[in-house]
Coordinates of C-alpha atoms in Angstrom, one line a residue:
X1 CA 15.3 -93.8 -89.2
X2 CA 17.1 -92.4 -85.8
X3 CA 18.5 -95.7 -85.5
X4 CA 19.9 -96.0 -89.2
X5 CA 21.4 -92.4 -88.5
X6 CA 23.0 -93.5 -85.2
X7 CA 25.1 -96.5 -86.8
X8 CA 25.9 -94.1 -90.0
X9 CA 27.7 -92.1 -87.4
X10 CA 29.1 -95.0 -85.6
X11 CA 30.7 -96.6 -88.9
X12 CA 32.1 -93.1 -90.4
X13 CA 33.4 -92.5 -86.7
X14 CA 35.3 -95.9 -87.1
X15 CA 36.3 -95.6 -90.7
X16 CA 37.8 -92.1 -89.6
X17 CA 39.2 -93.9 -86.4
X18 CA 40.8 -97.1 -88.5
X19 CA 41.9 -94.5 -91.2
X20 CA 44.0 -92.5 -89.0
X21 CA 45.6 -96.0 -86.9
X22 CA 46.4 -97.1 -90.4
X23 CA 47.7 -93.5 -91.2
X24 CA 50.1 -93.5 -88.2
X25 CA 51.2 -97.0 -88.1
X26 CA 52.0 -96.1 -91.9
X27 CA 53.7 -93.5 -91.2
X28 CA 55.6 -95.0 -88.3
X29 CA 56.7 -97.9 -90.4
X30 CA 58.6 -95.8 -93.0
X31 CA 60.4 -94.0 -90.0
X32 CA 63.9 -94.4 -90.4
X33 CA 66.9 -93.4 -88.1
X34 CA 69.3 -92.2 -90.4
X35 CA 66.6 -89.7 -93.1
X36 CA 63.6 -88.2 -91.9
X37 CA 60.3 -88.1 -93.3
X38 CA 58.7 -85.0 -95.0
X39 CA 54.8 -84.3 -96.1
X40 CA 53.7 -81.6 -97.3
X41 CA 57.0 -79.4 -96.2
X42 CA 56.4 -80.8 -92.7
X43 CA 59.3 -83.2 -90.9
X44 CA 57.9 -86.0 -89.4
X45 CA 59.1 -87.1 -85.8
X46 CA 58.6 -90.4 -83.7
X47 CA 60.3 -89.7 -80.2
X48 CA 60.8 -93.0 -78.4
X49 CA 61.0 -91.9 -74.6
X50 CA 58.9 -89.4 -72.3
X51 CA 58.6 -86.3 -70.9
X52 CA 58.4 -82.4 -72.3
X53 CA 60.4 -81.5 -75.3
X54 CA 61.4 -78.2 -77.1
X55 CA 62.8 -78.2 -81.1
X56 CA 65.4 -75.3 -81.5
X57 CA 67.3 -74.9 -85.3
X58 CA 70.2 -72.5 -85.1
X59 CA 69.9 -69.7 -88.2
X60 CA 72.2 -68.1 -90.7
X61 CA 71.9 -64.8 -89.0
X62 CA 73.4 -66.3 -85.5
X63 CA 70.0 -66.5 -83.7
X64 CA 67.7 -69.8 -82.8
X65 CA 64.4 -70.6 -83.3
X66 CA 62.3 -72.7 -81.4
X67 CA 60.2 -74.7 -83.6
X68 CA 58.0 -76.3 -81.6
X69 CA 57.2 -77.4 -77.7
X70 CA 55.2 -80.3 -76.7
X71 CA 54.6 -83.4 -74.8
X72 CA 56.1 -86.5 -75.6
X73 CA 53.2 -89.1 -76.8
X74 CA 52.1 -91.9 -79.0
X75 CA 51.6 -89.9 -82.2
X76 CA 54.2 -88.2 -84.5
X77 CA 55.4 -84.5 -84.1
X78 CA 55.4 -82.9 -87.2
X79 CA 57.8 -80.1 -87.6
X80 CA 58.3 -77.1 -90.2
X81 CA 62.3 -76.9 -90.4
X82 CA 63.5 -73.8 -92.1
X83 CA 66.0 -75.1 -94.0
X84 CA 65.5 -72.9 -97.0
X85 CA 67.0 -70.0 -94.9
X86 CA 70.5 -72.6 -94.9
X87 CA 70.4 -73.2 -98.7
X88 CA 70.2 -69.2 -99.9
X89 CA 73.1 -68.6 -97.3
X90 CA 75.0 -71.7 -98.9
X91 CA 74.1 -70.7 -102.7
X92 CA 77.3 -68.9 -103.7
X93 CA 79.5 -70.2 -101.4
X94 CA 81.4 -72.8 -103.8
X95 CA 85.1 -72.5 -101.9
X96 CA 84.1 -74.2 -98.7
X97 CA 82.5 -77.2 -97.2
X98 CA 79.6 -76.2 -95.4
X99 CA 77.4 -78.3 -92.8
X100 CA 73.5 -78.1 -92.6
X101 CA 72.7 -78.0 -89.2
X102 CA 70.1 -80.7 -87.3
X103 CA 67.4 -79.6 -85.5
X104 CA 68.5 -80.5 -82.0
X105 CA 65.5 -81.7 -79.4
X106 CA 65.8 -80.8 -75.5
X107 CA 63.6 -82.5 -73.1
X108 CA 62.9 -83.3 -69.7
X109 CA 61.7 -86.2 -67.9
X110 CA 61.3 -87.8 -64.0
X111 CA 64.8 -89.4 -65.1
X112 CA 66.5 -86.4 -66.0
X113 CA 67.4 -83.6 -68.7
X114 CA 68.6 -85.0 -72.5
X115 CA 69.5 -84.0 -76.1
X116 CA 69.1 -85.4 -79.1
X117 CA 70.1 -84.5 -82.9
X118 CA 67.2 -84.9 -85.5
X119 CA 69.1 -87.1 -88.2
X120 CA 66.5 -89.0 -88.9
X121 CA 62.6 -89.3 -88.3
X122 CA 62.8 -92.0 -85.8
X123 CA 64.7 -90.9 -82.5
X124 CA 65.5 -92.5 -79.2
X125 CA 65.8 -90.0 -76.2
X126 CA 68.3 -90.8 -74.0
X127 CA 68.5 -88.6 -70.6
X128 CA 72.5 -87.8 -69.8
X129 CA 74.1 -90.0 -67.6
X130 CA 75.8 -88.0 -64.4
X131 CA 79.2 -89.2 -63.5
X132 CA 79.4 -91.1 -60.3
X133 CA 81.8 -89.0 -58.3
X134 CA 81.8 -88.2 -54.6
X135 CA 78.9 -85.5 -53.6
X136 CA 80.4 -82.2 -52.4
X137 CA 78.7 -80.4 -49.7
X138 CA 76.1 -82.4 -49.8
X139 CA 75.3 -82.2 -46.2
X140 CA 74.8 -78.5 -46.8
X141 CA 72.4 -78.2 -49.9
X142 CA 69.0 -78.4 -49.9
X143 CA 67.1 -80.9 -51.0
X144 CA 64.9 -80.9 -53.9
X145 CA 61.6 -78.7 -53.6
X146 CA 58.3 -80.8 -55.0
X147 CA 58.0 -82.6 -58.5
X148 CA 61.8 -81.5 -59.2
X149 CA 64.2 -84.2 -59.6
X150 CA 68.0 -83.9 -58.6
X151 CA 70.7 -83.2 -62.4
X152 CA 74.1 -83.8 -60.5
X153 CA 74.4 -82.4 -57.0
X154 CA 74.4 -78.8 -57.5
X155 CA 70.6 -78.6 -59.8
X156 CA 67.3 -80.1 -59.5
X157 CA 64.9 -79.7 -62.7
X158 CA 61.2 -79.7 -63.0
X159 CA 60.2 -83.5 -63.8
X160 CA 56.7 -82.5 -65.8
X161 CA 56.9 -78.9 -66.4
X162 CA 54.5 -77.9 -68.5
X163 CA 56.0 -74.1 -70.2
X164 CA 58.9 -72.1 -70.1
X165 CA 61.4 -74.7 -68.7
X166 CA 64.0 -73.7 -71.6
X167 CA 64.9 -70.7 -73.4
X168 CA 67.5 -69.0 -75.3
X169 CA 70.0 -66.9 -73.8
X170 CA 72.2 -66.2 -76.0
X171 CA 73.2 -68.0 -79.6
X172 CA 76.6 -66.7 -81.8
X173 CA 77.8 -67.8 -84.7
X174 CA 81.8 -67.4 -84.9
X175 CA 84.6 -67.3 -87.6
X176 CA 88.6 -67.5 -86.7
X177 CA 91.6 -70.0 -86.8
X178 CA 91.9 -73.0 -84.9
X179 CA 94.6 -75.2 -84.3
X180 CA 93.4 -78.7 -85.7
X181 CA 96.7 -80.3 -85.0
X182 CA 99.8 -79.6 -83.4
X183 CA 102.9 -80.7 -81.8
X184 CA 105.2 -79.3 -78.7
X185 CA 108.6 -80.3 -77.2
X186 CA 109.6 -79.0 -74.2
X187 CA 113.1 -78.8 -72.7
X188 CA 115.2 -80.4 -75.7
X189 CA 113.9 -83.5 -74.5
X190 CA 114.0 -84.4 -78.3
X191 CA 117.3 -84.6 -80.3
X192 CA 115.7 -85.1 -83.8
X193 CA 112.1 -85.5 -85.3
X194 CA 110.3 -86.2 -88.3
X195 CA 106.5 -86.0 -88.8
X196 CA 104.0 -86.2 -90.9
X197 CA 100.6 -84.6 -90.3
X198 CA 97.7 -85.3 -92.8
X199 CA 93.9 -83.9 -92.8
X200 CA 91.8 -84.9 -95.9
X201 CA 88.1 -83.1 -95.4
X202 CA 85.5 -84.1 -98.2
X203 CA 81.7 -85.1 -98.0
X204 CA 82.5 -88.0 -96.2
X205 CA 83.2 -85.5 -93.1
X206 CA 80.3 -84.9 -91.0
X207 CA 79.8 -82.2 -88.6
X208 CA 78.7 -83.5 -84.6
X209 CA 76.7 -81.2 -81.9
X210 CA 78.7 -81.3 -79.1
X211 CA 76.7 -80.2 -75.9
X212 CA 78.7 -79.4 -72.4
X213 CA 76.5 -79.0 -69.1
X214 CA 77.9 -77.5 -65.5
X215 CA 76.1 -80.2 -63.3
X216 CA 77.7 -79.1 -60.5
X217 CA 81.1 -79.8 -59.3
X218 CA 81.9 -81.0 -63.0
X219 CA 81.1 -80.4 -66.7
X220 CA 79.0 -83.2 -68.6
X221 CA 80.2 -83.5 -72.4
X222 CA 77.9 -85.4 -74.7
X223 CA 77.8 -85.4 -78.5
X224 CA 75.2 -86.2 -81.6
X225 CA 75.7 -86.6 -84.8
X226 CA 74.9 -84.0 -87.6
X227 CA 75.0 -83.7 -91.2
X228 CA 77.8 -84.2 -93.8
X229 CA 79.6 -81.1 -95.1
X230 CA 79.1 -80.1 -99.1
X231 CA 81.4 -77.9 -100.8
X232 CA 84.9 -78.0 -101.8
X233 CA 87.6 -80.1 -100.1
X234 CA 91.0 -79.9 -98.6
X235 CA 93.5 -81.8 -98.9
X236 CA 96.8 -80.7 -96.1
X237 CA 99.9 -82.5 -95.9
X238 CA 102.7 -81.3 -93.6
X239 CA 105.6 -83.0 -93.4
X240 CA 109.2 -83.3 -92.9
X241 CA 111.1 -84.3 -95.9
X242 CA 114.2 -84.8 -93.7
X243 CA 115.0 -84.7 -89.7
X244 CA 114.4 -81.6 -88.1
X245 CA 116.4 -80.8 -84.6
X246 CA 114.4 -78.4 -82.2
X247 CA 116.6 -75.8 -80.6
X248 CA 114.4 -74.0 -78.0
X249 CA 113.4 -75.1 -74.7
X250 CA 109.8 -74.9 -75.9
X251 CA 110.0 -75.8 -80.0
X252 CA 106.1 -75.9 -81.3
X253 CA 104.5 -75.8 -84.5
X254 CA 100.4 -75.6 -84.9
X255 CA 98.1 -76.2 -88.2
X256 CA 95.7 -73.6 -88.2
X257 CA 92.7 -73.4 -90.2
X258 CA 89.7 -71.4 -90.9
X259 CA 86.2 -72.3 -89.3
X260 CA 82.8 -71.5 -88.4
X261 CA 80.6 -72.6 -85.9
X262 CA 77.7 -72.0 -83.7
X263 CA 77.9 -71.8 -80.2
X264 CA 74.6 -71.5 -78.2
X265 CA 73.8 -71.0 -74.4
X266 CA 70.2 -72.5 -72.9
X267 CA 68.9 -71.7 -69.6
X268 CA 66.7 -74.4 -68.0
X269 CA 64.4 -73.8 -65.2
X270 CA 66.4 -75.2 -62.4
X271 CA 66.3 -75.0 -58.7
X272 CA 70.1 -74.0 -57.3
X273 CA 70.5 -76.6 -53.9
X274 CA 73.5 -74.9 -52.5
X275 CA 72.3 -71.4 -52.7
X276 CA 68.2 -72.5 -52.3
X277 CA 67.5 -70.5 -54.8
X278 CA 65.7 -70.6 -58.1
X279 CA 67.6 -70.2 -61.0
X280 CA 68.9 -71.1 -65.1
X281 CA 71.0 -74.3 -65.5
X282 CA 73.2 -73.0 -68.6
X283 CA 73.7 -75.8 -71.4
X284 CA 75.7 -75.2 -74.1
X285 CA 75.8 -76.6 -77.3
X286 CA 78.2 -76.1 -80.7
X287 CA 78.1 -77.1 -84.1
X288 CA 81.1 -76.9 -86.8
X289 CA 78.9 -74.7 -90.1
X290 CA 81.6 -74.3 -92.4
X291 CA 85.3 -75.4 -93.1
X292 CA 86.8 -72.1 -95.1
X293 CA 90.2 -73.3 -95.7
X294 CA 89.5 -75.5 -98.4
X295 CA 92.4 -77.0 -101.6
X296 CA 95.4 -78.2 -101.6
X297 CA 98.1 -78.2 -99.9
X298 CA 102.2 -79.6 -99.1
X299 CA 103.9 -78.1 -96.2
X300 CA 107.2 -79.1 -95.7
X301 CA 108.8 -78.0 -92.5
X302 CA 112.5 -76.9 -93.2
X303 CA 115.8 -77.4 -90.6
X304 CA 116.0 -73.9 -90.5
X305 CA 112.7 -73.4 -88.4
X306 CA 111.0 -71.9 -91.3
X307 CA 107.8 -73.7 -93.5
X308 CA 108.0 -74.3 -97.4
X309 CA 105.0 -74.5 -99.4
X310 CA 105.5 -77.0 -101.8
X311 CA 102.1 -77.0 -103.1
X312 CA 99.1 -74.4 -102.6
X313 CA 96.4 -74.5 -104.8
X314 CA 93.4 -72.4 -102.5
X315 CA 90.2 -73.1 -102.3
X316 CA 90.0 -69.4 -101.6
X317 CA 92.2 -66.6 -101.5
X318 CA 91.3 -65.1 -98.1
X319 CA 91.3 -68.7 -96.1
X320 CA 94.4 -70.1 -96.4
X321 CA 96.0 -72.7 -93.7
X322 CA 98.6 -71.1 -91.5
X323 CA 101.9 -72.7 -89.7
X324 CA 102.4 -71.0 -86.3
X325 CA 104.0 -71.7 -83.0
X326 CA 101.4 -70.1 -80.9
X327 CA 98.3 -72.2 -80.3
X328 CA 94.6 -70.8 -81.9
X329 CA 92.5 -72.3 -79.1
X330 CA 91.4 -71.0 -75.8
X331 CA 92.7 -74.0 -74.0
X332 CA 92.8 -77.9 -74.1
X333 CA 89.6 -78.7 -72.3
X334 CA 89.6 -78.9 -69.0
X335 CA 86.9 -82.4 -69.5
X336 CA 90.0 -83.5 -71.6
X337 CA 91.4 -87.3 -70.5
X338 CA 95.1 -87.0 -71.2
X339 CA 97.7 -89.9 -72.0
X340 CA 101.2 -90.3 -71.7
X341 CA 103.4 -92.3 -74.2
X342 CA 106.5 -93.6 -72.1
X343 CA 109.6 -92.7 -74.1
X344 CA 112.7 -94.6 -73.1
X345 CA 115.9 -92.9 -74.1
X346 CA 117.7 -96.5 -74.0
X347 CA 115.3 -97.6 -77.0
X348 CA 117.1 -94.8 -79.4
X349 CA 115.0 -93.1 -82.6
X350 CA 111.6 -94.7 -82.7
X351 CA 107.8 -93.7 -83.7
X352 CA 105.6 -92.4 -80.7
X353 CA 102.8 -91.7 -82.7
X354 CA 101.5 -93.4 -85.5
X355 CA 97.3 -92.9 -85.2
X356 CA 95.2 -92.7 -88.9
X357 CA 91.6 -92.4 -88.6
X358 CA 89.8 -92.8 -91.6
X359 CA 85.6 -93.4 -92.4
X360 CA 83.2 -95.9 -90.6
X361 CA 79.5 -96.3 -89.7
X362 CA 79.7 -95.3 -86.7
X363 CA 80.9 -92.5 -84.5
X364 CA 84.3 -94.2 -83.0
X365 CA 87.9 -93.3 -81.8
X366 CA 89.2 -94.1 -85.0
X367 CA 86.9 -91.9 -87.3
X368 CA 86.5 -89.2 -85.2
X369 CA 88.3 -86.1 -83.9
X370 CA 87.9 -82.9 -81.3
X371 CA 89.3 -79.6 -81.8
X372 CA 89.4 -76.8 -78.8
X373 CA 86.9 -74.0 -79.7
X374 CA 88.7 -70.6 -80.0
X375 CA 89.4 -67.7 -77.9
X376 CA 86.4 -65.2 -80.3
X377 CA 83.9 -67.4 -78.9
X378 CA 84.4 -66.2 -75.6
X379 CA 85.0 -62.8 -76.4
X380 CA 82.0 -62.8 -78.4
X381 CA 79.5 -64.1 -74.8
X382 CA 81.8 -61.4 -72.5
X383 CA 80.2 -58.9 -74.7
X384 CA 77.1 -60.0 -74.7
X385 CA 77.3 -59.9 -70.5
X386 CA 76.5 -63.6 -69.9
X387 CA 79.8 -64.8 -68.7
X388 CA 79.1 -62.0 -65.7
X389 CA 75.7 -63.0 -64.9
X390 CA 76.3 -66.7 -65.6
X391 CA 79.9 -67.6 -64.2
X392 CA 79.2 -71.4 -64.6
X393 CA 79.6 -70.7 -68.1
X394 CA 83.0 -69.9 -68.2
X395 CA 83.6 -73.1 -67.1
X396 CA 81.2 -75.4 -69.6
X397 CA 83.6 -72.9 -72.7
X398 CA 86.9 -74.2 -71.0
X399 CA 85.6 -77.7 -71.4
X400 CA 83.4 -77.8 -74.8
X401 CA 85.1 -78.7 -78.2
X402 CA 84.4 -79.5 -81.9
X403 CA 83.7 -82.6 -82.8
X404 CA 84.3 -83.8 -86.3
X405 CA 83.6 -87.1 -88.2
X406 CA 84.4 -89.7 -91.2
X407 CA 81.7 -91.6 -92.4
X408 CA 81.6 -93.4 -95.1
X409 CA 80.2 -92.2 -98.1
X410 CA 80.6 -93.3 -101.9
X411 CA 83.3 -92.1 -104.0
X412 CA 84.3 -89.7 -100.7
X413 CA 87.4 -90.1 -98.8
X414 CA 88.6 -88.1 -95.4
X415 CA 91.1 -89.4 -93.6
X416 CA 93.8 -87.8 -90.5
X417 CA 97.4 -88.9 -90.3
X418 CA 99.1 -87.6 -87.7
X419 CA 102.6 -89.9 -87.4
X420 CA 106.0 -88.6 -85.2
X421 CA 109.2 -90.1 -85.5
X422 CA 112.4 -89.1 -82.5
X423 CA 115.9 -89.6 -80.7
X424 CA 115.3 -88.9 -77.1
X425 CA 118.3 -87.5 -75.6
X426 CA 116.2 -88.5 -71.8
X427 CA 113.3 -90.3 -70.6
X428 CA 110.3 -88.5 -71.3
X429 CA 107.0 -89.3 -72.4
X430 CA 104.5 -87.4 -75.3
X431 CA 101.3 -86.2 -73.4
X432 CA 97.9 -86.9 -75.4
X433 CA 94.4 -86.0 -75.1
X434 CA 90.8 -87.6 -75.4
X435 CA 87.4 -85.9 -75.3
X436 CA 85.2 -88.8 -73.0
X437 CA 82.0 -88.0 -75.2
X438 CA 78.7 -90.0 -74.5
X439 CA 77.1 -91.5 -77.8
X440 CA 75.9 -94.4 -77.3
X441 CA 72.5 -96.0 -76.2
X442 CA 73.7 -98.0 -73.7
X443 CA 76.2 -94.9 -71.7
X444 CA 79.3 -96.2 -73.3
X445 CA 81.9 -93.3 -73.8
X446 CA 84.0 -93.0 -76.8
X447 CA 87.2 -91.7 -76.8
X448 CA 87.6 -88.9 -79.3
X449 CA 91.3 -87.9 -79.9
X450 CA 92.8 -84.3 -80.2
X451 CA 95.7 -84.2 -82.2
X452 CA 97.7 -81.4 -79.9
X453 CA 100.6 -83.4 -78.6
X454 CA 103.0 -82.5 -76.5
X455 CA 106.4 -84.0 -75.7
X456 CA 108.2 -83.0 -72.1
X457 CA 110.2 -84.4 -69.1
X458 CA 107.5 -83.1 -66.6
X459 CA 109.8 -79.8 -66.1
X460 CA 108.6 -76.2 -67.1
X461 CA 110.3 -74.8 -69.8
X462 CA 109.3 -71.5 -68.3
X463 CA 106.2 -70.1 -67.3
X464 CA 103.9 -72.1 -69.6
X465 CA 100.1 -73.7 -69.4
X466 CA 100.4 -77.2 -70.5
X467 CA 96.6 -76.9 -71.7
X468 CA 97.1 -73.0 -73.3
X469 CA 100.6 -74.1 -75.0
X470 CA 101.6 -70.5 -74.0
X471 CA 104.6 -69.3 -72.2
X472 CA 105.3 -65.8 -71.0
X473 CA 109.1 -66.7 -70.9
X474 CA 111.2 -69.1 -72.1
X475 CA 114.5 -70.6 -70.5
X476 CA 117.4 -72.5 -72.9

């Protein structure tokens, strides 16, 4: 009778045993990349990599919640994401697009620190790749104390730590006007232009995290992909219906338009080799929420300096895009690539710019764009007091951006023209720049445009910041 007992128990130990294999391999074989997998109000995880992780989701009310912490295994996390909190914020907002944010994962392994966006259910963890540039001081820092592996050449992490690696230190959520596109000639170096700037924004635009990391001597960008935007669209066009001649030494014109975003610091437990001292490795990451300035719109820009709206039809009354010759950005990023167009005055009136992106697949250099974040985002941490007790992260904000996609998506269409027609009356050359952002499994960088061009012979117009775009004095 013992015996019969004892092989009872065995078999319902293996049918419980097969049940939950079957169960997981189940579960595992509906995982998908690109939607994730829900039971019972629960998202279901399968992170392919190892190491400790922590899940943060950013909330309406500017804070972040961690959701969960854990060890990397062979079973699925499951995860309670309050995204109910996201839809009653959304509810009445009809005027605007808005973007749900993606929980965003941050773990730690012996190979290094990484991020990943929750899209989907199935996610590959991919630790950042550090530049290879030449090690500064080295000679003088410390080395790395026990089971902490080197992040660049200024940190070293904890390789298994088993709590409190990561927290919070600050999270704010910020509205103002930023300069998606713009243009700049310095010096007359231009006798004549035309342009035509174009931004579509509909469903088929999709919202990126972008994360920037002080690793010590430089910033490390990286970005993952988010969610679509829902809401009403815009539709922009400015344009020159005939030439336009500049006639100051520093003639600039910006779009600006109304956005929110998120923009969060993390502290991870880091050990500081210059100063042998323990410390908090900031990482900052940002996230596009909501476009206000939504409708439609034609701007023509006249020959007497001034902007005529041809069309306006407003999403909303209180968002509206605005024309300006001041930039709305704290600077061009100091992570920024830049790129000069040679401009031959022998050649006569020609296009210098003629880039369209418009919606792919994938995240690439011709469906994807950066914007500077603005200058409230800063005020907003100085207040706070972090900038003073974390001076590193001064430097991540000067290099950070927004990162904004086209995807395609049925019966959706965005799209950005930006094209630039001129007589040189010299040789000059139109300066460009490029957000290097790391997407891709295999450490391949893509090359995400800004659309803030500036034309110049290499002479100052006065004293201006070629990144800023402002100039305390200007000389004819």
């Amino acid at each position: 009778m013992l015996g019969r007992k004892r092989v009872l128990v065995m078999l319902l130990i293996t049918i419980i045993g097969v049940s939950i294999v079957s169960l997981v391999v189940a579960i595992t074989w509906r995982l998908s990349e690109e939607e994730p997998l829900r039971i019972f109000g629960y998202d279901v995880y399968k992170f392919e990599g190892s190491g400790h992780y922590a899940i943060f989701y950013p909330m309406p009310d500017g804070t972040i919640k961690l959701l969960k912490t854990g060890k990397i295994g062979i079973f699925p996390t499951f995860v309670k994401v309050p995204r109910n909190a996201w839809l009653k914020e959304y509810a009445n907002r009809e005027n605007t697009l808005k973007a749900m944010p993606t929980p965003i994962v941050i773990f730690v392994n012996d190979k290094g620190l990484g991020i990943a966006s929750l899209k989907g259910s199935k996610v590959k963890l991919k630790e950042l790749e550090i530049p290879e540039i030449s090690k500064i001081t080295t000679a003088s820092a410390h080395s790395c104390p026990k089971d902490y592996i080197p992040e660049g050449y200024r940190y070293c992490i904890p390789k298994n730590p088993e709590r409190n690696w990561i927290r919070v230190i600050t999270s704010k959520t910020v509205t103002e006007k930023i300069s998606f596109l713009g243009l700049r000639i310095d010096n007359h170096v231009l006798k004549d232009i035309d342009f035509d700037m174009r931004l579509f924004l509909s469903e088929a635009t999709y919202s990126h995290w972008t994360a920037g990391i002080d690793v010590g001597p430089v910033t490390l960008t990286t970005t993952k992909f988010g969610e679509s935007f829902k809401g009403k669209g815009l539709k922009l066009e400015y344009t020159t219906p005939r030439e336009v001649n500049p006639q100051s030494s520093m003639w600039s014109r910006y779009v600006n338009l109304d956005v929110k975003y998120v923009v969060t610091v993390y502290g991870v437990l880091a050990y500081d080799r210059y100063t042998g001292k323990y410390t908090e490795m900031p990482l900052i990451l940002t996230y596009p929420l909501e476009i206000l300035t939504t409708g439609s719109y034609k701007i023509y820009e006249t020959p007497d300096g001034s902007q005529k709206y041809v069309e306006s039809k407003p999403g909303s009354t209180f968002y509206t895009p605005s024309i300006t010759r001041e930039p709305h950005y704290l600077e061009i990023p100091g992570s920024a690539d830049s790129e000069r167009i040679l401009i031959n005055q022998g050649d006569g009136r020609g296009l210098i710019i003629d880039e369209w992106l418009n919606e792919s697949w994938h995240l690439s250099s011709e469906s994807s764009f950066s914007i500077p974040i603005g200058p409230a985002a800063v005020k907003a941490l100085e207040k706070e007091g972090v900038l003073k007790k974390y001076p590193q992260v001064r430097r991540i904000l000067n290099s950070i951006s927004l990162t904004i996609g086209f995807h395609k998506t049925a019966n959706q269409r965005s799209m950005l023209i930006y094209r630039l027609q001129a007589t040189p009356r010299e040789d000059c050359y139109a300066l460009r720049y490029y957000q290097k952002l790391d997407v891709a499994e295999d450490y391949n960088k893509v090359k995400v445009p800004m659309f803030l061009v500036t034309v110049t012979n290499g002479k100052s117009p006065g004293f201006c910041d070629p990144r800023t775009g402002l100039c305390t004095t200007s000389t004819g």
